[in-house]
Coordinates of C-alpha atoms in Angstrom, one line a residue:
Chain A
X1 CA -29.0 7.0 -10.2
X2 CA -26.9 4.8 -12.5
X3 CA -23.4 4.8 -11.0
X4 CA -21.6 3.0 -13.8
X5 CA -18.8 5.2 -15.2
X6 CA -17.3 4.0 -18.5
X7 CA -13.6 5.0 -18.7
X8 CA -10.8 4.5 -21.1
X9 CA -7.1 4.7 -20.8
X10 CA -5.2 6.0 -23.8
X11 CA -1.8 4.5 -23.4
X12 CA 0.7 6.3 -25.7
X13 CA 3.7 4.8 -27.4
X14 CA 6.9 6.7 -27.4
X15 CA 7.3 10.3 -28.5
X16 CA 10.7 11.2 -29.8
X17 CA 12.5 14.4 -29.2
X18 CA 12.2 15.3 -32.9
X19 CA 8.5 14.5 -33.1
X20 CA 6.3 17.5 -33.9
X21 CA 3.5 18.7 -31.7
X22 CA 1.1 18.3 -34.6
X23 CA 2.0 14.6 -35.0
X24 CA 1.6 14.0 -31.2
X25 CA -1.8 15.7 -31.2
X26 CA -2.9 13.7 -34.1
X27 CA -2.1 10.5 -32.3
X28 CA -3.9 11.7 -29.2
X29 CA -7.0 12.6 -31.2
X30 CA -7.0 9.3 -32.9
X31 CA -6.9 7.6 -29.5
X32 CA -9.6 10.0 -28.2
X33 CA -11.9 9.1 -31.1
X34 CA -11.3 5.3 -30.6
X35 CA -12.3 5.7 -27.0
X36 CA -15.3 7.9 -27.7
X37 CA -16.6 5.3 -30.2
X38 CA -17.0 3.0 -27.2
X39 CA -19.1 5.6 -25.4
X40 CA -16.8 6.3 -22.6
X41 CA -17.3 9.2 -20.2
X42 CA -13.6 9.9 -19.5
X43 CA -10.3 9.2 -21.3
X44 CA -7.0 9.2 -19.3
X45 CA -3.8 10.2 -21.2
X46 CA -0.3 9.8 -19.7
X47 CA 1.8 12.2 -17.7
X48 CA 3.7 14.8 -19.9
X49 CA 1.6 13.5 -22.7
X50 CA 2.4 16.3 -25.3
X51 CA 6.1 15.7 -25.3
X52 CA 8.9 13.2 -24.9
X53 CA 9.9 12.6 -21.2
X54 CA 12.4 15.5 -21.3
X55 CA 13.7 15.2 -17.7
X56 CA 16.0 12.4 -18.8
X57 CA 18.3 15.1 -20.4
X58 CA 20.1 18.1 -19.0
X59 CA 18.5 20.9 -21.0
X60 CA 18.2 24.7 -20.8
X61 CA 17.0 27.6 -22.8
X62 CA 14.6 27.4 -25.7
X63 CA 14.5 23.7 -26.0
X64 CA 13.6 23.3 -22.3
X65 CA 11.0 26.0 -22.6
X66 CA 9.5 24.3 -25.6
X67 CA 8.4 21.4 -23.5
X68 CA 6.3 23.6 -21.2
X69 CA 2.8 25.0 -21.7
X70 CA 2.4 28.6 -20.8
X71 CA -1.4 28.5 -21.0
X72 CA -3.9 25.7 -20.9
X73 CA -5.4 25.4 -23.3
X74 CA -3.1 27.0 -25.9
X75 CA -3.2 26.8 -29.7
X76 CA -1.0 23.8 -29.9
X77 CA -3.3 21.6 -27.7
X78 CA -6.6 23.3 -28.5
X79 CA -7.5 20.4 -30.9
X80 CA -7.7 18.1 -27.9
X81 CA -10.1 20.4 -26.1
X82 CA -12.2 20.8 -29.3
X83 CA -12.3 17.0 -29.5
X84 CA -13.7 16.8 -26.0
X85 CA -16.5 19.1 -26.9
X86 CA -17.2 17.4 -30.3
X87 CA -17.2 13.9 -28.7
X88 CA -18.9 15.0 -25.5
X89 CA -16.2 13.1 -23.6
X90 CA -14.0 14.2 -20.7
X91 CA -10.3 13.7 -20.4
X92 CA -7.3 13.6 -18.0
X93 CA -4.0 14.8 -19.4
X94 CA -0.6 15.5 -17.9
X95 CA 1.7 18.3 -19.1
X96 CA 4.6 20.5 -18.0
X97 CA 3.2 23.8 -16.7
X98 CA 5.0 27.2 -16.8
X99 CA 3.0 29.8 -14.9
X100 CA 2.9 33.5 -15.8
X101 CA 5.2 34.2 -12.9
X102 CA 7.8 31.7 -14.0
X103 CA 6.9 28.7 -11.8
X104 CA 7.2 25.2 -13.3
X105 CA 5.1 22.2 -12.3
X106 CA 4.4 18.6 -13.5
X107 CA 0.7 19.0 -13.8
X108 CA -2.5 17.1 -14.7
X109 CA -6.0 18.4 -15.4
X110 CA -9.4 16.8 -15.8
X111 CA -11.3 18.4 -18.6
X112 CA -15.1 18.2 -18.9
X113 CA -17.3 17.2 -21.8
X114 CA -17.5 20.8 -23.1
X115 CA -13.8 21.3 -23.0
X116 CA -13.7 23.2 -19.7
X117 CA -11.0 22.5 -17.1
X118 CA -12.7 21.0 -14.0
X119 CA -9.8 20.4 -11.7
X120 CA -6.0 20.7 -11.7
X121 CA -3.3 18.8 -9.8
X122 CA 0.4 19.5 -9.5
X123 CA 2.7 16.5 -8.8
X124 CA 3.8 16.3 -5.2
X125 CA 6.2 13.4 -5.2
X126 CA 8.9 14.4 -7.6
X127 CA 11.5 11.7 -8.1
X128 CA 15.0 12.1 -9.2
X129 CA 17.5 14.8 -8.4
X130 CA 18.6 18.4 -9.2
X131 CA 22.2 17.9 -10.3
X132 CA 22.9 15.6 -13.3
X133 CA 24.8 12.4 -12.4
X134 CA 27.6 12.1 -14.9
X135 CA 27.7 8.4 -14.6
X136 CA 24.1 7.9 -15.7
X137 CA 23.3 7.4 -19.4
X138 CA 19.9 9.0 -18.8
X139 CA 19.1 11.5 -16.1
X140 CA 16.0 11.9 -13.9
X141 CA 15.9 15.6 -13.4
X142 CA 12.4 16.2 -12.3
X143 CA 13.6 17.9 -9.1
X144 CA 15.6 20.3 -11.3
X145 CA 12.8 21.2 -13.7
X146 CA 9.8 21.3 -11.4
X147 CA 8.7 22.7 -8.1
X148 CA 6.8 20.4 -5.7
X149 CA 3.1 20.5 -6.2
X150 CA 1.4 23.1 -4.0
X151 CA -2.3 22.0 -4.2
X152 CA -2.0 18.8 -2.1
X153 CA -4.4 16.0 -2.9
X154 CA -7.9 17.2 -3.5
X155 CA -10.9 15.4 -4.8
X156 CA -13.8 16.7 -6.8
X157 CA -17.2 15.5 -8.1
X158 CA -19.0 16.4 -11.3
X159 CA -22.4 15.4 -12.6
X160 CA -20.7 14.9 -15.9
X161 CA -19.0 11.8 -14.4
X162 CA -22.0 10.3 -12.5
X163 CA -20.8 12.4 -9.5
X164 CA -17.9 10.0 -9.0
X165 CA -15.5 11.4 -6.4
X166 CA -12.4 11.8 -8.6
X167 CA -8.8 12.2 -7.5
X168 CA -5.6 12.7 -9.5
X169 CA -2.1 11.5 -9.0
X170 CA 0.9 11.6 -11.3
X171 CA 3.4 8.9 -11.9
X172 CA 5.7 8.5 -8.8
X173 CA 2.8 9.6 -6.6
X174 CA 1.3 6.2 -7.1
X175 CA 4.0 4.6 -5.0
X176 CA 3.2 6.7 -2.0
X177 CA 0.5 5.3 0.2
X178 CA 0.1 8.7 1.9
X179 CA -1.1 10.3 -1.3
X180 CA -3.8 7.6 -1.8
X181 CA -4.9 7.8 1.8
X182 CA -5.4 11.5 1.6
X183 CA -7.7 10.9 -1.4
X184 CA -9.3 7.9 0.4
X185 CA -10.1 10.2 3.4
X186 CA -12.1 12.3 1.0
X187 CA -14.1 9.2 -0.2
X188 CA -12.4 8.9 -3.5
X189 CA -14.1 6.5 -6.0
X190 CA -11.7 6.8 -9.0
X191 CA -8.0 7.7 -8.9
X192 CA -6.7 8.8 -12.3
X193 CA -2.9 8.4 -12.9
X194 CA -0.6 9.0 -15.9
X195 CA 3.0 8.0 -15.8
X196 CA 6.3 7.7 -17.6
X197 CA 8.4 5.1 -15.8
X198 CA 11.8 4.0 -17.0
X199 CA 12.2 0.4 -18.1
X200 CA 15.7 0.4 -16.5
X201 CA 17.0 1.2 -13.1
X202 CA 16.5 5.0 -12.9
X203 CA 19.2 5.3 -10.2
X204 CA 21.8 4.3 -12.7
X205 CA 22.5 0.8 -11.3
X206 CA 21.2 -2.6 -12.4
X207 CA 18.9 -3.2 -9.4
X208 CA 15.7 -3.1 -11.4
X209 CA 14.7 -4.2 -14.9
X210 CA 11.5 -3.7 -17.0
X211 CA 9.8 -6.8 -15.7
X212 CA 10.4 -5.8 -12.0
X213 CA 9.4 -2.2 -12.6
X214 CA 6.2 -3.2 -14.4
X215 CA 5.4 -5.5 -11.5
X216 CA 6.0 -2.6 -9.0
X217 CA 3.8 -0.3 -11.1
X218 CA 0.8 -2.6 -11.0
X219 CA 1.4 -3.8 -7.4
X220 CA 1.1 -0.3 -5.9
X221 CA -2.0 0.6 -7.9
X222 CA -3.7 -2.6 -7.0
X223 CA -2.9 -2.5 -3.3
X224 CA -3.6 1.2 -2.8
X225 CA -6.9 0.9 -4.7
X226 CA -7.9 -2.0 -2.4
X227 CA -6.8 -0.3 0.8
X228 CA -8.8 2.8 -0.1
X229 CA -11.7 0.9 -1.7
X230 CA -11.5 2.9 -4.9
X231 CA -11.3 2.3 -8.7
X232 CA -8.0 3.4 -10.3
X233 CA -6.7 3.9 -13.8
X234 CA -3.0 4.1 -14.4
X235 CA -1.9 4.9 -17.9
X236 CA 1.6 4.9 -19.4
X237 CA 3.6 6.5 -22.0
X238 CA 5.5 3.4 -23.1
X239 CA 8.2 2.2 -25.5
X240 CA 11.6 3.5 -26.4
X241 CA 12.1 7.3 -26.6
X242 CA 15.4 8.2 -28.2
X243 CA 17.1 5.1 -26.8
X244 CA 15.5 5.3 -23.3
X245 CA 12.9 2.6 -22.5
X246 CA 9.6 3.2 -20.7
X247 CA 7.5 0.4 -19.3
X248 CA 3.9 -0.1 -20.3
X249 CA 1.5 -2.0 -18.1
X250 CA -1.4 0.5 -18.3
X251 CA -4.3 -0.9 -16.3
X252 CA -7.7 -0.3 -14.8
X253 CA -8.1 -1.7 -11.2
X254 CA -11.3 -2.3 -9.2
X255 CA -11.8 -1.6 -5.5
X256 CA -10.7 -5.2 -4.7
X257 CA -7.3 -4.4 -6.3
X258 CA -8.1 -6.7 -9.3
X259 CA -7.0 -5.7 -12.8
X260 CA -10.1 -5.5 -15.0
X261 CA -8.4 -4.1 -18.2
X262 CA -4.7 -4.0 -19.1
X263 CA -2.6 -2.8 -22.1
X264 CA -0.8 -5.5 -24.0
X265 CA 1.6 -3.5 -26.1
X266 CA 4.1 -0.6 -25.7
X267 CA 2.3 1.4 -28.3
X268 CA -0.7 3.7 -28.6
X269 CA -3.5 1.5 -27.2
X270 CA -7.0 2.0 -25.7
X271 CA -8.2 0.0 -22.7
X272 CA -11.8 0.4 -21.5
X273 CA -13.8 -0.7 -18.4
X274 CA -17.1 -0.1 -16.9
X275 CA -16.5 1.1 -13.3
X276 CA -19.5 0.4 -11.1
X277 CA -18.9 3.1 -8.4
X278 CA -21.2 1.3 -6.0
X279 CA -18.6 -1.5 -5.7
X280 CA -16.6 1.0 -3.6
X281 CA -19.2 0.8 -0.8
X282 CA -18.3 -2.8 0.3
X283 CA -14.8 -1.8 1.3
X284 CA -15.6 1.7 2.5
X285 CA -18.4 0.4 4.8
X286 CA -16.7 -2.7 6.1
X287 CA -13.0 -3.5 6.1
X288 CA -11.9 0.1 5.3
X289 CA -14.6 1.9 7.3
X290 CA -12.0 4.5 8.4
X291 CA -14.0 6.1 11.2
X292 CA -14.6 2.6 12.8
X293 CA -11.0 1.3 12.4
X294 CA -8.3 3.9 11.9
X295 CA -6.2 5.0 15.0
X296 CA -4.6 8.3 14.0
X297 CA -3.0 8.7 17.5
X298 CA -0.4 6.1 16.4
X299 CA 0.3 7.6 13.0
X300 CA 2.1 10.7 14.2
X301 CA 5.5 10.0 12.6
X302 CA 3.8 10.2 9.2
X303 CA 3.2 13.9 9.5
X304 CA 5.9 14.8 12.0
X305 CA 8.9 14.0 9.9
X306 CA 9.9 13.3 6.3
X307 CA 12.9 11.0 6.8
X308 CA 13.6 8.1 9.1
X309 CA 14.2 8.0 12.8
X310 CA 16.3 5.4 14.4
X311 CA 14.4 3.1 16.8
X312 CA 16.4 4.2 19.8
X313 CA 15.0 7.8 19.4
X314 CA 11.5 6.6 19.9
X315 CA 9.6 6.1 23.1
X316 CA 8.6 2.5 23.7
X317 CA 10.6 0.1 21.6
X318 CA 12.4 -2.4 23.8
X319 CA 10.6 -0.9 26.8
X320 CA 7.3 -2.5 25.8
X321 CA 7.9 -5.7 27.6
X322 CA 6.1 -4.8 30.9
Chain B
X1 CA 29.0 -8.1 9.3
X2 CA 26.9 -10.9 7.7
X3 CA 23.4 -9.5 7.3
X4 CA 21.6 -12.6 6.1
X5 CA 18.9 -13.6 8.6
X6 CA 17.3 -17.0 8.1
X7 CA 13.7 -17.0 9.1
X8 CA 10.9 -19.5 9.2
X9 CA 7.1 -19.2 9.2
X10 CA 5.3 -21.8 11.2
X11 CA 1.9 -21.8 9.6
X12 CA -0.6 -23.7 11.8
X13 CA -3.6 -25.7 10.7
X14 CA -6.8 -25.3 12.5
X15 CA -7.2 -25.5 16.3
X16 CA -10.6 -26.7 17.4
X17 CA -12.5 -25.3 20.4
X18 CA -12.1 -28.8 22.1
X19 CA -8.4 -29.2 21.4
X20 CA -6.3 -29.3 24.5
X21 CA -3.5 -26.8 25.2
X22 CA -1.1 -29.7 25.4
X23 CA -1.9 -30.9 22.0
X24 CA -1.5 -27.4 20.5
X25 CA 1.8 -26.9 22.2
X26 CA 3.0 -30.3 20.9
X27 CA 2.2 -29.2 17.4
X28 CA 4.0 -25.9 17.9
X29 CA 7.1 -27.6 19.3
X30 CA 7.2 -30.0 16.4
X31 CA 7.1 -27.0 14.0
X32 CA 9.7 -25.2 16.0
X33 CA 12.0 -28.3 15.8
X34 CA 11.5 -28.6 12.0
X35 CA 12.4 -24.9 11.6
X36 CA 15.4 -25.1 13.9
X37 CA 16.7 -28.1 12.0
X38 CA 17.1 -25.7 9.1
X39 CA 19.3 -23.4 11.3
X40 CA 16.9 -20.5 11.2
X41 CA 17.3 -17.5 13.6
X42 CA 13.7 -16.7 14.1
X43 CA 10.4 -18.7 13.7
X44 CA 7.1 -16.8 13.3
X45 CA 3.9 -18.4 14.6
X46 CA 0.4 -17.0 13.9
X47 CA -1.8 -14.6 15.8
X48 CA -3.7 -16.1 18.8
X49 CA -1.5 -19.2 18.2
X50 CA -2.3 -21.1 21.4
X51 CA -6.1 -21.3 20.9
X52 CA -8.8 -21.4 18.3
X53 CA -9.9 -18.0 16.9
X54 CA -12.4 -17.5 19.7
X55 CA -13.7 -14.0 18.6
X56 CA -15.9 -15.8 16.2
X57 CA -18.3 -16.7 19.1
X58 CA -20.1 -14.7 21.7
X59 CA -18.5 -16.0 24.9
X60 CA -18.2 -15.0 28.5
X61 CA -17.1 -16.2 31.9
X62 CA -14.7 -19.1 32.3
X63 CA -14.6 -20.2 28.7
X64 CA -13.7 -16.7 27.5
X65 CA -11.1 -16.4 30.2
X66 CA -9.6 -19.7 29.3
X67 CA -8.4 -18.2 26.0
X68 CA -6.4 -15.5 27.7
X69 CA -2.9 -15.6 29.1
X70 CA -2.5 -13.9 32.5
X71 CA 1.3 -14.2 32.5
X72 CA 3.8 -14.7 29.7
X73 CA 5.3 -17.1 29.9
X74 CA 3.1 -19.3 32.1
X75 CA 3.2 -23.0 32.8
X76 CA 1.0 -24.0 29.8
X77 CA 3.2 -22.2 27.3
X78 CA 6.6 -22.6 29.0
X79 CA 7.5 -25.5 26.8
X80 CA 7.8 -23.1 23.8
X81 CA 10.1 -20.9 25.8
X82 CA 12.2 -23.9 26.8
X83 CA 12.3 -24.9 23.2
X84 CA 13.8 -21.5 22.2
X85 CA 16.5 -21.9 24.7
X86 CA 17.2 -25.6 23.8
X87 CA 17.3 -24.8 20.1
X88 CA 18.9 -21.4 20.4
X89 CA 16.2 -20.0 18.1
X90 CA 14.0 -17.0 18.6
X91 CA 10.3 -16.8 17.9
X92 CA 7.3 -14.4 17.3
X93 CA 4.0 -15.6 18.7
X94 CA 0.5 -14.0 19.1
X95 CA -1.7 -14.6 22.1
X96 CA -4.7 -13.1 24.0
X97 CA -3.3 -11.0 26.9
X98 CA -5.1 -10.4 30.2
X99 CA -3.2 -8.0 32.4
X100 CA -3.1 -8.1 36.2
X101 CA -5.4 -5.0 36.2
X102 CA -7.9 -6.7 33.9
X103 CA -7.1 -5.2 30.5
X104 CA -7.3 -7.4 27.5
X105 CA -5.2 -7.1 24.3
X106 CA -4.5 -9.0 21.1
X107 CA -0.7 -9.2 21.6
X108 CA 2.4 -10.5 20.0
X109 CA 5.9 -10.9 21.4
X110 CA 9.3 -11.6 19.9
X111 CA 11.3 -14.0 22.2
X112 CA 15.1 -14.3 22.0
X113 CA 17.3 -17.3 21.7
X114 CA 17.5 -17.8 25.5
X115 CA 13.7 -17.7 25.9
X116 CA 13.7 -14.0 27.0
X117 CA 11.0 -11.6 25.8
X118 CA 12.7 -8.9 23.7
X119 CA 9.7 -6.9 22.5
X120 CA 6.0 -6.8 22.8
X121 CA 3.2 -5.4 20.5
X122 CA -0.5 -4.9 21.1
X123 CA -2.7 -4.9 18.0
X124 CA -3.9 -1.4 17.0
X125 CA -6.3 -2.2 14.1
X126 CA -9.0 -4.3 15.7
X127 CA -11.5 -5.4 13.1
X128 CA -15.1 -6.5 13.7
X129 CA -17.6 -5.1 16.2
X130 CA -18.7 -5.0 19.8
X131 CA -22.3 -6.3 19.6
X132 CA -22.9 -9.6 18.0
X133 CA -24.8 -9.6 14.7
X134 CA -27.7 -12.0 15.0
X135 CA -27.7 -12.6 11.2
X136 CA -24.1 -13.8 11.0
X137 CA -23.3 -17.4 11.4
X138 CA -19.9 -16.5 12.8
X139 CA -19.1 -13.3 14.6
X140 CA -16.0 -11.0 14.5
X141 CA -16.0 -9.7 18.1
X142 CA -12.4 -8.5 18.4
X143 CA -13.7 -5.0 19.3
X144 CA -15.6 -6.6 22.2
X145 CA -12.9 -8.8 23.6
X146 CA -9.8 -6.5 23.2
X147 CA -8.8 -2.9 23.9
X148 CA -7.0 -1.1 21.1
X149 CA -3.2 -1.6 21.4
X150 CA -1.5 1.2 23.4
X151 CA 2.1 0.8 22.4
X152 CA 1.8 2.1 18.8
X153 CA 4.3 0.8 16.3
X154 CA 7.8 0.5 17.6
X155 CA 10.8 -1.2 16.1
X156 CA 13.7 -2.8 17.9
X157 CA 17.1 -4.4 17.1
X158 CA 18.9 -7.2 18.6
X159 CA 22.4 -8.7 17.9
X160 CA 20.7 -12.1 18.2
X161 CA 19.0 -11.3 14.8
X162 CA 21.9 -9.7 12.9
X163 CA 20.8 -6.3 14.3
X164 CA 17.9 -6.4 11.9
X165 CA 15.5 -3.6 12.6
X166 CA 12.4 -5.7 13.5
X167 CA 8.8 -4.6 13.6
X168 CA 5.6 -6.4 14.5
X169 CA 2.0 -6.2 13.2
X170 CA -0.9 -8.5 13.9
X171 CA -3.4 -9.7 11.2
X172 CA -5.7 -6.8 10.2
X173 CA -2.9 -4.3 10.8
X174 CA -1.3 -5.5 7.6
X175 CA -4.1 -3.9 5.5
X176 CA -3.3 -0.4 6.9
X177 CA -0.5 1.4 5.1
X178 CA -0.1 3.8 8.1
X179 CA 1.1 1.0 10.3
X180 CA 3.7 -0.1 7.8
X181 CA 4.8 3.5 7.2
X182 CA 5.3 4.2 10.9
X183 CA 7.6 1.1 11.0
X184 CA 9.2 2.2 7.7
X185 CA 10.0 5.6 9.2
X186 CA 12.0 3.7 11.8
X187 CA 14.0 2.0 9.1
X188 CA 12.3 -1.4 9.6
X189 CA 14.1 -4.3 7.8
X190 CA 11.7 -7.2 8.7
X191 CA 8.0 -6.9 9.6
X192 CA 6.7 -10.0 11.4
X193 CA 2.9 -10.7 11.1
X194 CA 0.7 -13.5 12.3
X195 CA -3.0 -13.7 11.3
X196 CA -6.3 -15.5 11.4
X197 CA -8.3 -14.4 8.4
X198 CA -11.7 -15.7 7.5
X199 CA -12.1 -17.7 4.3
X200 CA -15.6 -16.2 3.9
X201 CA -16.9 -12.6 4.0
X202 CA -16.5 -11.6 7.7
X203 CA -19.2 -8.9 7.3
X204 CA -21.7 -11.7 6.8
X205 CA -22.4 -11.0 3.2
X206 CA -21.1 -12.8 0.1
X207 CA -18.8 -10.0 -1.2
X208 CA -15.6 -12.0 -0.6
X209 CA -14.5 -15.6 -0.9
X210 CA -11.4 -17.5 0.1
X211 CA -9.7 -16.8 -3.2
X212 CA -10.3 -13.1 -3.1
X213 CA -9.3 -12.9 0.6
X214 CA -6.1 -14.8 0.0
X215 CA -5.3 -12.4 -2.9
X216 CA -5.9 -9.4 -0.6
X217 CA -3.7 -10.9 2.2
X218 CA -0.7 -11.3 -0.1
X219 CA -1.3 -8.1 -2.0
X220 CA -1.1 -5.8 1.0
X221 CA 2.0 -7.5 2.4
X222 CA 3.8 -7.4 -1.0
X223 CA 2.9 -3.7 -1.7
X224 CA 3.7 -2.4 1.8
X225 CA 7.0 -4.4 1.9
X226 CA 7.9 -2.7 -1.4
X227 CA 6.8 0.7 -0.4
X228 CA 8.8 0.6 2.8
X229 CA 11.8 -1.4 1.3
X230 CA 11.5 -4.1 3.9
X231 CA 11.3 -7.9 4.2
X232 CA 8.1 -9.2 5.6
X233 CA 6.8 -12.5 6.9
X234 CA 3.1 -13.1 7.2
X235 CA 1.9 -16.3 8.8
X236 CA -1.6 -17.8 9.0
X237 CA -3.6 -20.0 11.2
X238 CA -5.4 -21.8 8.4
X239 CA -8.1 -24.4 7.7
X240 CA -11.5 -25.1 9.2
X241 CA -12.0 -24.4 12.9
X242 CA -15.3 -25.8 14.1
X243 CA -16.9 -25.2 10.8
X244 CA -15.4 -21.7 10.2
X245 CA -12.8 -21.5 7.4
X246 CA -9.5 -19.6 7.7
X247 CA -7.4 -18.8 4.6
X248 CA -3.7 -19.9 4.4
X249 CA -1.3 -18.1 2.1
X250 CA 1.5 -17.7 4.5
X251 CA 4.4 -16.1 2.8
X252 CA 7.8 -14.4 3.0
X253 CA 8.2 -11.3 0.9
X254 CA 11.4 -9.4 -0.2
X255 CA 11.9 -5.6 -0.3
X256 CA 10.8 -5.7 -3.9
X257 CA 7.4 -7.0 -2.9
X258 CA 8.2 -10.4 -4.4
X259 CA 7.1 -13.6 -2.7
X260 CA 10.2 -15.8 -2.0
X261 CA 8.5 -18.6 0.0
X262 CA 4.9 -19.5 0.3
X263 CA 2.8 -22.2 2.1
X264 CA 1.0 -24.6 -0.1
X265 CA -1.4 -26.2 2.4
X266 CA -4.0 -25.2 5.0
X267 CA -2.1 -27.3 7.6
X268 CA 0.9 -27.1 9.9
X269 CA 3.6 -26.2 7.5
X270 CA 7.1 -24.6 7.7
X271 CA 8.3 -22.1 5.1
X272 CA 11.9 -20.8 5.2
X273 CA 13.9 -18.0 3.5
X274 CA 17.2 -16.3 3.8
X275 CA 16.6 -12.6 4.2
X276 CA 19.6 -10.6 3.0
X277 CA 18.9 -7.4 5.0
X278 CA 21.3 -5.4 2.7
X279 CA 18.6 -5.7 0.0
X280 CA 16.6 -3.1 1.9
X281 CA 19.2 -0.5 1.0
X282 CA 18.3 -0.1 -2.7
X283 CA 14.8 1.0 -1.9
X284 CA 15.6 2.9 1.2
X285 CA 18.4 4.9 -0.6
X286 CA 16.7 5.5 -3.9
X287 CA 12.9 5.3 -4.7
X288 CA 11.9 5.3 -1.0
X289 CA 14.5 7.7 0.3
X290 CA 12.0 9.3 2.6
X291 CA 13.9 12.4 3.5
X292 CA 14.5 13.2 -0.2
X293 CA 11.0 12.5 -1.4
X294 CA 8.2 12.6 1.2
X295 CA 6.1 15.7 1.6
X296 CA 4.4 15.5 5.0
X297 CA 2.9 19.0 4.7
X298 CA 0.3 17.4 2.4
X299 CA -0.4 14.4 4.6
X300 CA -2.3 16.2 7.3
X301 CA -5.6 14.5 7.0
X302 CA -4.0 11.2 7.9
X303 CA -3.4 12.3 11.4
X304 CA -6.1 15.0 11.8
X305 CA -9.1 12.6 11.5
X306 CA -10.0 9.0 11.5
X307 CA -13.0 9.0 9.2
X308 CA -13.7 10.5 5.8
X309 CA -14.4 14.1 4.9
X310 CA -16.5 15.0 1.9
X311 CA -14.6 16.9 -0.8
X312 CA -16.6 20.1 -0.3
X313 CA -15.3 20.4 3.2
X314 CA -11.7 20.8 2.0
X315 CA -9.8 23.8 0.8
X316 CA -8.8 23.6 -2.8
X317 CA -10.8 21.0 -4.7
X318 CA -12.5 22.6 -7.6
X319 CA -10.8 25.9 -6.9
X320 CA -7.5 24.5 -8.1
X321 CA -8.0 25.6 -11.7
X322 CA -6.3 29.0 -11.5

């Protein structure tokens, strides 16, 4: 079986608070059509792709609710699903989900070539904080607006995508090696990621700038793709949204951690790559043959605790000099 | 308290099978003196620093035993310990350990400024295989010659090193995010690593060359240093040992994952950096504030199994479309 999956990233430029949903959908459909003209199987859109990155503001009431999708699809996004069916091309997209019982998640779905939802993921690693920080020009209120994802990290396969083992992450998740490893332990072959990452230090200080944050964004995708012998595609919403900068740096990375396609702008832009899924085998069979080389008996702290332990609380330590 | 630790990496060029221990020790002492002249606190030597990388050959009997240290220190390495005391400088060094009861490990120690052993680590992630592969020109027999390390990943602190929280890894360990995370969960501030990494595809094929393997070596150190907000120093034995190439690429990496010092040769070479330990705080307090952001309830596979599960064996997966 041919195991070359052609994928596209649809990096999006900024979406302003005042932009209409119709305008945003028109941009997405234009990107979708550009990608489909290159005969791709799957197009990856960013996190929270239908709206501006609203967690940067303290909001409530109707405006806050306007950023959430109560059904998926719904009339305002239906054109994207119709586009999938018309172009016979799948897509990944991130959106703010409001469930019928009032729960809110930062969610992504992969939609098949007939416009059917194939899998859904809810972001586990929510950055930011609950209470606004008065001293910050822009907030990072994801912990206020969303619950932690409750599905964990699951993979799925579909004959629509050459039976590639697909996994999803969202934005900050890509910085957490645990998330990648749980996908890796399910033999993942392509990790799809959308993000909105500030081009300034999101903690309000001046410890990070756009150059450093773009470096971090690529570094974690490259290294975690290599360490799990998987393809990865990491796609930004980029540019300046109502005065707040977002980095670009969308890229497609091979199982050696090498960038094979990369966005050059902070605007709407398509990147494309042919992913030979068989290239995952070298790493999965040799260096990262998990059953041959992993030693879970020494990984206990990873699941036993969330925060840090001081060294003196551990067995061993300075005692290991016998 | 001043929290700037000045460290050196003592990359070593090749050591041939016929080289004498005296010659190797003289090279190490020369490197140690060069580093100490720059007033460093700690010098990091490679993995298996006293000998050639002998797991590339099928060996037994007296020659195999000759590569192992039955005591540490012992008369043949005592000059290095004397050097530490004379120069009032600590060191990390890797060696093959043979215990009084006949157990064999790939081991590293950190030795204090008076020549005393402060901490010891035994390599957990042994690469390679037990039975030689006839088709390979060079073997990778670490799984034959060594037992898996039985200390896990412990950190320690010493006032000799500005109370930096120090952790050790050896060679292949640096490719395993779990090892770094267990150190990160102990608040590690400097990870010391020595390595011998083939400049050819160690699995015997042609899937990797020296350029790609050097890229991998730096990529994993940079990303894991960033993801754990720690300094790291990763030091090679490099060059051609009896026809078998080893990559160089020794480097010192800051908590942003940026290389601040890097070896330029495949020979004996010193690299030096001032590590401001306070720079770890930005990451540890913000992006990688583990207690605020980690979600261990979703990391279970990491400790429940060593090898991979197929997606269909997992709960969730395609069911997550409710």
